[in-house]
Coordinates of C-alpha atoms and ligand atoms in Angstrom, one line a residue:
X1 CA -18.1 -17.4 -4.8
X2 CA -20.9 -15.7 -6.4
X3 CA -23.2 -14.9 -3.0
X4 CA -20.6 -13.3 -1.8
X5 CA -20.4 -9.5 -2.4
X6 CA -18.2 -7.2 -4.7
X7 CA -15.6 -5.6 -2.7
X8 CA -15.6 -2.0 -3.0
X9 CA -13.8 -1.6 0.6
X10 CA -10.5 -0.4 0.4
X11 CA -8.3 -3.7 0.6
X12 CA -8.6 -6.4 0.2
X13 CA -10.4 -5.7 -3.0
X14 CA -12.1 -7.3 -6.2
X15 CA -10.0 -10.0 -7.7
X16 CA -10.1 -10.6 -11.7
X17 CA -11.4 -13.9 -13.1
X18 CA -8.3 -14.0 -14.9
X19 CA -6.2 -13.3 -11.8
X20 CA -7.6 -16.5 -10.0
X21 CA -7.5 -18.6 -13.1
X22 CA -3.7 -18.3 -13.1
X23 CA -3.2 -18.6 -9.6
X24 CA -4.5 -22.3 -10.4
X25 CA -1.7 -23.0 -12.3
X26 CA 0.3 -26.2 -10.9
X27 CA 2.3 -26.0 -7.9
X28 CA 6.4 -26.0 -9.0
X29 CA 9.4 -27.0 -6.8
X30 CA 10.5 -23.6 -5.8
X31 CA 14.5 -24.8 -6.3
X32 CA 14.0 -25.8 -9.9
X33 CA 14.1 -24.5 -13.3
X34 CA 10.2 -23.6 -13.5
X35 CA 10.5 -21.6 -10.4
X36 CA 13.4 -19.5 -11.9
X37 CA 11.7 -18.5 -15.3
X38 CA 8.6 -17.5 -13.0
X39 CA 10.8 -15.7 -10.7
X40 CA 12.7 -13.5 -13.3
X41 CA 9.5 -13.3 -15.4
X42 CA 8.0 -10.8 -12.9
X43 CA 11.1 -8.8 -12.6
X44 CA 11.5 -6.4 -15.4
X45 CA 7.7 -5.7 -15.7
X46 CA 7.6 -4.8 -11.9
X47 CA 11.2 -2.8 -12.2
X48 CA 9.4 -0.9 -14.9
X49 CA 6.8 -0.3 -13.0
X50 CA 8.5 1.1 -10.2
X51 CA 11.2 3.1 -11.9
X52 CA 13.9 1.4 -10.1
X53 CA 16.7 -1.1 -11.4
X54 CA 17.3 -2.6 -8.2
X55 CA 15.3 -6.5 -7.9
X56 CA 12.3 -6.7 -6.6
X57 CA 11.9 -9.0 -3.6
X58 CA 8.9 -11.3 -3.1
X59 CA 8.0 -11.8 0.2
X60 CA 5.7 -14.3 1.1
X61 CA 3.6 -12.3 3.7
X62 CA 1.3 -9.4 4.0
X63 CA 2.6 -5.8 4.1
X64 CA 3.1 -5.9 7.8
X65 CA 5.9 -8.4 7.4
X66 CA 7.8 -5.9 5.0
X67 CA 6.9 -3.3 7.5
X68 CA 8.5 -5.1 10.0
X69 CA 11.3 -6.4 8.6
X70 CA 12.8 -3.1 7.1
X71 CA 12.9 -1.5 10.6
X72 CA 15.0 -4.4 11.9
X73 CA 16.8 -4.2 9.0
X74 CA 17.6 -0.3 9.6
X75 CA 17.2 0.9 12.6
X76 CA 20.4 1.0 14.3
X77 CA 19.5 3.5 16.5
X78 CA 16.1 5.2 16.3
X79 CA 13.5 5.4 14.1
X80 CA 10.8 8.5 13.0
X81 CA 7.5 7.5 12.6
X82 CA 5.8 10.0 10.3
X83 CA 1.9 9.0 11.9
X84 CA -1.6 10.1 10.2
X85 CA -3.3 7.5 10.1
X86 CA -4.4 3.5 11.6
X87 CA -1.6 2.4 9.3
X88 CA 1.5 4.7 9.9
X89 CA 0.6 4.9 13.7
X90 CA 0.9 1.5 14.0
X91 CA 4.3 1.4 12.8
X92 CA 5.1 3.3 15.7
X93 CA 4.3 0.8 18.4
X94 CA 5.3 -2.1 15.7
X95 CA 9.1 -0.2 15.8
X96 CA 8.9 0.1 19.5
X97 CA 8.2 -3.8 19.4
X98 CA 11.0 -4.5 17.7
X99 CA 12.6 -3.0 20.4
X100 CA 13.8 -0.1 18.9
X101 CA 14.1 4.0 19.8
X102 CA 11.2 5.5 18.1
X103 CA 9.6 8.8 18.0
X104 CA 7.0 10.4 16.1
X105 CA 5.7 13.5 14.4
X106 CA 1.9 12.5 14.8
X107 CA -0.9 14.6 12.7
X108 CA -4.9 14.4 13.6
X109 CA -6.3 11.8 11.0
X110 CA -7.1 13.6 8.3
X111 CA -4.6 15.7 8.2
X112 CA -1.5 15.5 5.7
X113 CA 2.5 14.9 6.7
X114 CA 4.1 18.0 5.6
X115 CA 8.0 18.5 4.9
X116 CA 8.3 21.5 7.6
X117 CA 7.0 19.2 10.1
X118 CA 9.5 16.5 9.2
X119 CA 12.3 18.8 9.2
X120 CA 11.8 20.3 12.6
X121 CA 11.4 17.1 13.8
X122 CA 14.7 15.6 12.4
X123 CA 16.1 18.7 13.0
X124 CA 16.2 17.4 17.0
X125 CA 19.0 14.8 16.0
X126 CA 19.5 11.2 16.1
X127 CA 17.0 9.6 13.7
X128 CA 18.7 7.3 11.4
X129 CA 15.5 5.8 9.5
X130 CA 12.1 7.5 8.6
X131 CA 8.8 5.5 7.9
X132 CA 6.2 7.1 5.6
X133 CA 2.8 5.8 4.8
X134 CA 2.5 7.0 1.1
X135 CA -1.4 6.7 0.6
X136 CA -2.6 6.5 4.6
X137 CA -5.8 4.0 3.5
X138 CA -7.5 4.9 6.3
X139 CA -8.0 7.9 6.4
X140 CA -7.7 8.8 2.5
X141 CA -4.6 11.0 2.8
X142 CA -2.0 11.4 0.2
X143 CA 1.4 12.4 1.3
X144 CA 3.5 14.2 -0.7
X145 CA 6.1 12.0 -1.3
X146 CA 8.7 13.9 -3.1
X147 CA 8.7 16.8 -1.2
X148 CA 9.1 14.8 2.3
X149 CA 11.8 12.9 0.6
X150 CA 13.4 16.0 0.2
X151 CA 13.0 17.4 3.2
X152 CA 14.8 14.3 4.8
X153 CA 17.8 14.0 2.3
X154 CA 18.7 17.5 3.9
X155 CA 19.9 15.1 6.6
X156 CA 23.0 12.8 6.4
X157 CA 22.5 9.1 6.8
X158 CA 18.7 8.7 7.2
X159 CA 17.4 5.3 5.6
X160 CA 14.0 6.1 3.5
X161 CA 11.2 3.2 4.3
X162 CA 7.6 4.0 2.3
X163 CA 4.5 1.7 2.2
X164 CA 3.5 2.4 -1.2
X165 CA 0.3 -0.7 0.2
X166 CA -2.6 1.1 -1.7
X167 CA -0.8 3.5 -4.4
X168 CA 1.8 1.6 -5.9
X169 CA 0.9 0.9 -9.9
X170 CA -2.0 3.4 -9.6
X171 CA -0.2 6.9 -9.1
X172 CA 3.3 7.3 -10.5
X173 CA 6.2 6.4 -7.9
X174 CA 9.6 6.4 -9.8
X175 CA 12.0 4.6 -6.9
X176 CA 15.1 5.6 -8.3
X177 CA 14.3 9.0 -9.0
X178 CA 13.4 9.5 -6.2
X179 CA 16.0 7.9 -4.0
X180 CA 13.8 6.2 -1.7
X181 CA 15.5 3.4 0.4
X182 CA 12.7 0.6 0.7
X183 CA 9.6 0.8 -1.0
X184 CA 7.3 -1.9 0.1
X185 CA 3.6 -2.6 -1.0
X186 CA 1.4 -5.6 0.0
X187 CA -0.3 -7.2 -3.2
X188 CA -4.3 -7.1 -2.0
X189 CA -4.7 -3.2 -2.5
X190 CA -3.7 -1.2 -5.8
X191 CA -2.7 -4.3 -7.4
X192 CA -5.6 -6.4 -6.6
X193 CA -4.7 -10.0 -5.5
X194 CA -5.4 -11.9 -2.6
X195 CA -3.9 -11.1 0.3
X196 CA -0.5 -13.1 1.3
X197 CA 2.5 -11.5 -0.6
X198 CA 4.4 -8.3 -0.3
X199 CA 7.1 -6.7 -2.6
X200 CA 10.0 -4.9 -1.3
X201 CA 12.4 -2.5 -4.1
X202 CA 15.6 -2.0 -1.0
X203 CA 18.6 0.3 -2.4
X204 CA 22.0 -0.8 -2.2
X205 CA 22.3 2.1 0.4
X206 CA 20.0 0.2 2.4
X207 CA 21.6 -3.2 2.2
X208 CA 24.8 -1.5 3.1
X209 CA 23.1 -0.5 6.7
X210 CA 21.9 -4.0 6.9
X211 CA 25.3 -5.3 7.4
X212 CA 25.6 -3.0 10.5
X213 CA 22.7 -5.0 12.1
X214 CA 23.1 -8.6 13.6
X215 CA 19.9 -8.7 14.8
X216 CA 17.6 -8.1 11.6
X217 CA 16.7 -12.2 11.9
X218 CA 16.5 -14.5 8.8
X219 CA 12.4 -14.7 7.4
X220 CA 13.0 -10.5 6.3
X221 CA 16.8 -10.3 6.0
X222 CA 17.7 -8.2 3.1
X223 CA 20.8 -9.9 2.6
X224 CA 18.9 -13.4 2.1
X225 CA 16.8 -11.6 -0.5
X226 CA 19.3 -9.9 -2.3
X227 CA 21.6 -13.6 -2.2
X228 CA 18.5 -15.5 -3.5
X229 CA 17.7 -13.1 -6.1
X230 CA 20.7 -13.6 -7.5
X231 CA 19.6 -17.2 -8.6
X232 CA 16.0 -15.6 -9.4
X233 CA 14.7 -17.4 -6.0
X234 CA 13.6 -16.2 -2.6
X235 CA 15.1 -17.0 1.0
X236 CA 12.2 -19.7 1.8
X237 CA 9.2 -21.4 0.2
X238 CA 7.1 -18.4 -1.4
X239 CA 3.5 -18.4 -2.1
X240 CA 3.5 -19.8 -5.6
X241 CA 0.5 -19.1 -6.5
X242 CA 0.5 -15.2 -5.7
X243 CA 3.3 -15.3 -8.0
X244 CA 1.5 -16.7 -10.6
X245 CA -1.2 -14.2 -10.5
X246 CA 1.2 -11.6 -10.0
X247 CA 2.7 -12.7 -13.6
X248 CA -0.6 -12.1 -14.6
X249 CA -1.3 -8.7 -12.9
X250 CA 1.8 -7.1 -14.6
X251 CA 1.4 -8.4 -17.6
X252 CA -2.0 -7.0 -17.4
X253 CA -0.7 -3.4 -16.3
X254 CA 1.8 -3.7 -18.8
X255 CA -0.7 -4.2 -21.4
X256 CA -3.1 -1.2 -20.2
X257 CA 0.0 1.0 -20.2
X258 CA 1.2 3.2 -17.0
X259 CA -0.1 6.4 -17.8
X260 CA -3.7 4.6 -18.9
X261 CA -3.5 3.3 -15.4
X262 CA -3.0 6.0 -13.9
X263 CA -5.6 8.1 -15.6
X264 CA -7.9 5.1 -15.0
X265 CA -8.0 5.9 -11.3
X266 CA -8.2 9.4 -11.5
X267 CA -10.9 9.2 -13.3
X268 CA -12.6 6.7 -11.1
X269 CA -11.7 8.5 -8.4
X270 CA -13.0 11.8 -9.5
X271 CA -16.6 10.3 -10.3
X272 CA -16.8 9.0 -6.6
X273 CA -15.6 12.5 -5.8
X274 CA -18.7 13.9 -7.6
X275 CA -20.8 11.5 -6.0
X276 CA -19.7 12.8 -2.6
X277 CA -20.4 16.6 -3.5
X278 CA -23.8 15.4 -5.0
X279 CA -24.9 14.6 -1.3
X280 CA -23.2 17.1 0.6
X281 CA -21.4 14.7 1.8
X282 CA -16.8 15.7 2.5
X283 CA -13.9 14.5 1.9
X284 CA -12.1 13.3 5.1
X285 CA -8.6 14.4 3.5
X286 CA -8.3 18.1 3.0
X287 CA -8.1 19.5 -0.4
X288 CA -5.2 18.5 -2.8
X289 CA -4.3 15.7 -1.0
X290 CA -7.0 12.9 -1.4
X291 CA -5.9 9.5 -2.0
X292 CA -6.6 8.3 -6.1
X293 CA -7.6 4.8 -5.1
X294 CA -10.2 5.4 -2.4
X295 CA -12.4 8.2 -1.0
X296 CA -13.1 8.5 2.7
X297 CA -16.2 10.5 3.5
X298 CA -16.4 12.7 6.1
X299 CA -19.9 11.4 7.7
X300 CA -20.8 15.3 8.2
X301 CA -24.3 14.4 7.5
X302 CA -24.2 11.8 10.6
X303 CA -26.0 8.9 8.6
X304 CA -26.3 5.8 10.4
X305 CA -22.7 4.5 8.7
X306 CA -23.1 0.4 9.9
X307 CA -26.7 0.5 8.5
X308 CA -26.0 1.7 5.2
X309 CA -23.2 -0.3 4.5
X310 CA -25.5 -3.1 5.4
X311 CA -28.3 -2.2 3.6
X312 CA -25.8 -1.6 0.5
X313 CA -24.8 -5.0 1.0
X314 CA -27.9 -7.1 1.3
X315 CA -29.5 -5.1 -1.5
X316 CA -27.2 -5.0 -4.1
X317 CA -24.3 -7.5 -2.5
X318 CA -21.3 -4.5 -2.7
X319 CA -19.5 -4.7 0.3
X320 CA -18.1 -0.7 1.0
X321 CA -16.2 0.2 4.0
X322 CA -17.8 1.8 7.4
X323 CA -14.5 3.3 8.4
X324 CA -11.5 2.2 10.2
X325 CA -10.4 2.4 13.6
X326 CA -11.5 5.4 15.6
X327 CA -13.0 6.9 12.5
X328 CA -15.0 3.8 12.5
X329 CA -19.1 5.5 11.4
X330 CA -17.2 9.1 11.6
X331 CA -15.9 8.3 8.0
X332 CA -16.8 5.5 5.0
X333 CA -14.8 4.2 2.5
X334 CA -15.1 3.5 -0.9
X335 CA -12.2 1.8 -2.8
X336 CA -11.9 2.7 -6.7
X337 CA -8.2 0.4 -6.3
X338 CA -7.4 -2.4 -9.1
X339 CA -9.5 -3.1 -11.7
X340 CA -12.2 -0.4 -11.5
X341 CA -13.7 1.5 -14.5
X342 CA -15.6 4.2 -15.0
X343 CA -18.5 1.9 -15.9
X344 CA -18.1 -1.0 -12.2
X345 CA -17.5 2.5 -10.4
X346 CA -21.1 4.2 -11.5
X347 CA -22.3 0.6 -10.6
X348 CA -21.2 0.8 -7.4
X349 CA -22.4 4.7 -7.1
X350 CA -26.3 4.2 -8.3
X351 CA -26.4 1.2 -5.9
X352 CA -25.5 3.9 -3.2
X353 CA -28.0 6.1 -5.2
X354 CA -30.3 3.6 -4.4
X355 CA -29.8 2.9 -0.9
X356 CA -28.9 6.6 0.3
X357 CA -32.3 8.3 0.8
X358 CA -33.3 5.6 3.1
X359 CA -30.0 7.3 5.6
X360 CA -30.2 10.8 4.5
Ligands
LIG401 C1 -3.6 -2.6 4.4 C2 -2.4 -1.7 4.7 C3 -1.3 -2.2 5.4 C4 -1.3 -3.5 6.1 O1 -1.3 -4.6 5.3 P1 -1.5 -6.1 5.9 O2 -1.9 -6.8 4.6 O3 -2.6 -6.1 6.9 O4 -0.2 -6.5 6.4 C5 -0.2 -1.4 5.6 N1 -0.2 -0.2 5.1 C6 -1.2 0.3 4.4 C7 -1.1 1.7 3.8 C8 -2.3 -0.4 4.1 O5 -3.3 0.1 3.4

């Protein structure tokens, strides 16, 4: 494990020692006792977490499953896309896959969803779900979640789904308060496991517009959730391991305190901000709305992007991120997500310190 380099790309990213060690723990029968006590032992941690009293579902598969699931859960009849971004545009053709009505307010990547759009947009009629990418991880835009939650509720019956992937547990999101339908998050970005389990928060709202829907399947049906969480268990086999370390990552959070948390990454965050400044390099996302748990640089200087993340990697073994998709060498990424402090963050910025002049 130890040749292989540090992950500073945004997701999946650095796991903690600790993290691993109780992942090891012995495999349980998932319809026993043990099972139960780990089940429920994750619960009130996580509700406080995410402000919400509703259960939190464990789903054993990565975000995409979630993703997946809570359209053919909710769409009865068409779904909005709100599209900025690798992530949220791919919910677009994933919606049209599950053989829904979908259309889309689309943005440049880059650029940020804003409430006016979303209004005019639902203001043409017959949405009955919206999908918002919180924190769009590849491009390093922050929606503003409140605001385009409020913007939507000026419509009647409109299901609320938002990936929370890579800001859940590092910026505040209050689920109740803010009346969101589904949040969903995968567990190998802000809260720094392996990939391979997801968590879904689904309002009673929501399961309410499940039962409309004979077609929502059985591996992501809500109502198999919600029935299973009632004996502190989950629809099928889960990944008992992840849930192990999960135990571990919110006792960990719990112990650090919210706020601490939160402050952590800003503060992270804001030192790979002044790094980016320092070399007159950009941000990709415009002012006011960068993402806290990673920074995508606008390659303005036109650096050789695949070079330098390779030279960063064989000289100091930190793997950072040469941008995704079609901002793939346009952008770079560098994740500050999970366990990061001030002090691993400055590690990470004098190894690009080091390595920089060689692009520049
Ligand atoms: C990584 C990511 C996903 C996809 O997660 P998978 O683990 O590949 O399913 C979805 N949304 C956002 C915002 C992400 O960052």
């Amino acid at each position: 494990m130890s040749t292989k380099p540090k992950l500073f790309s945004p997701g999946p990213v650095d796991v903690a020692p600790e993290t691993y060690a109780a992942m090891c723990s012995p495999t349980i029968g998932h319809r026993g006792k043990d099972f139960e006590e780990l089940y429920a032992s994750v619960q009130p941690g996580l509700q406080e977490i995410a402000g919400t009293t509703r259960p939190v579902y464990l789903n054993t598969a990565s975000a995409w499953g979630a993703m997946e699931g809570s359209i053919r859960n909710l769409t009865r009849k068409k779904v909005l896309n709100l599209c900025c971004g690798a992530f949220s545009d791919k919910w677009y053709d994933v919606s049209l896959r599950c053989g829904k009505e979908a259309d889309k307010v689309q943005v440049e990547w880059g650029e940020v969803i804003t409430p006016d759009l979303v209004r005019a947009k639902l203001a043409e009629g017959g949405f009955d779900t919206v999908t918002l990418v919180h924190n769009e991880t590849s491009t390093g835009v922050l929606n503003p979640l409140a605001d385009i939650v409020k913007a939507i509720r000026e419509f009647d019956d409109i299901m609320i789904i938002v990936d929370t992937v890579s800001s859940f547990s590092a910026v505040p999101i209050n689920v109740d308060e803010l009346g969101i339908d589904v949040m969903l998050c995968g567990v190998q970005k802000a809260l720094a496991l392996p990939p391979g389990l997801s968590l879904m928060i689904v309002s009673e709202a929501a399961l309410e517009r499940a039962k409309e829907l004979t077609d929502r399947g059985y591996y992501f049906d809500f109502h198999e959730f919600e029935k299973n969480h009632a004996k502190n268990n989950t629809p099928s086999t889960p990944a008992i391991p992840h849930i192990y370390g999960l135990r571990e990552r919110v006792e960990f959070m719990l112990a650090e305190g919210m706020e601490n948390r939160f402050a952590r990454h800003a503060a992270t965050n804001a030192l790979t901000h002044e790094w980016v400044a320092k070399h007159g390099f950009k941000n990709f996302a415009p002012a006011g709305y960068e993402s806290k748990t990673l920074t995508c640089i606008d390659n303005n200087l036109e650096i050789d992007v695949p070079g330098f993340v390779k030279a960063v990697r064989a000289k100091h073994n930190l793997l950072i991120n040469g941008g995704y998709g079609k901002v793939k060498g346009l952008t770079f990424r560098l994740s500050n997500m999970g366990n990061e402090t001030l002090e691993t963050q400055q590690e990470l910025l004098d190894a690009l310190d080091d390595v920089i002049p060689d692009f520049l």
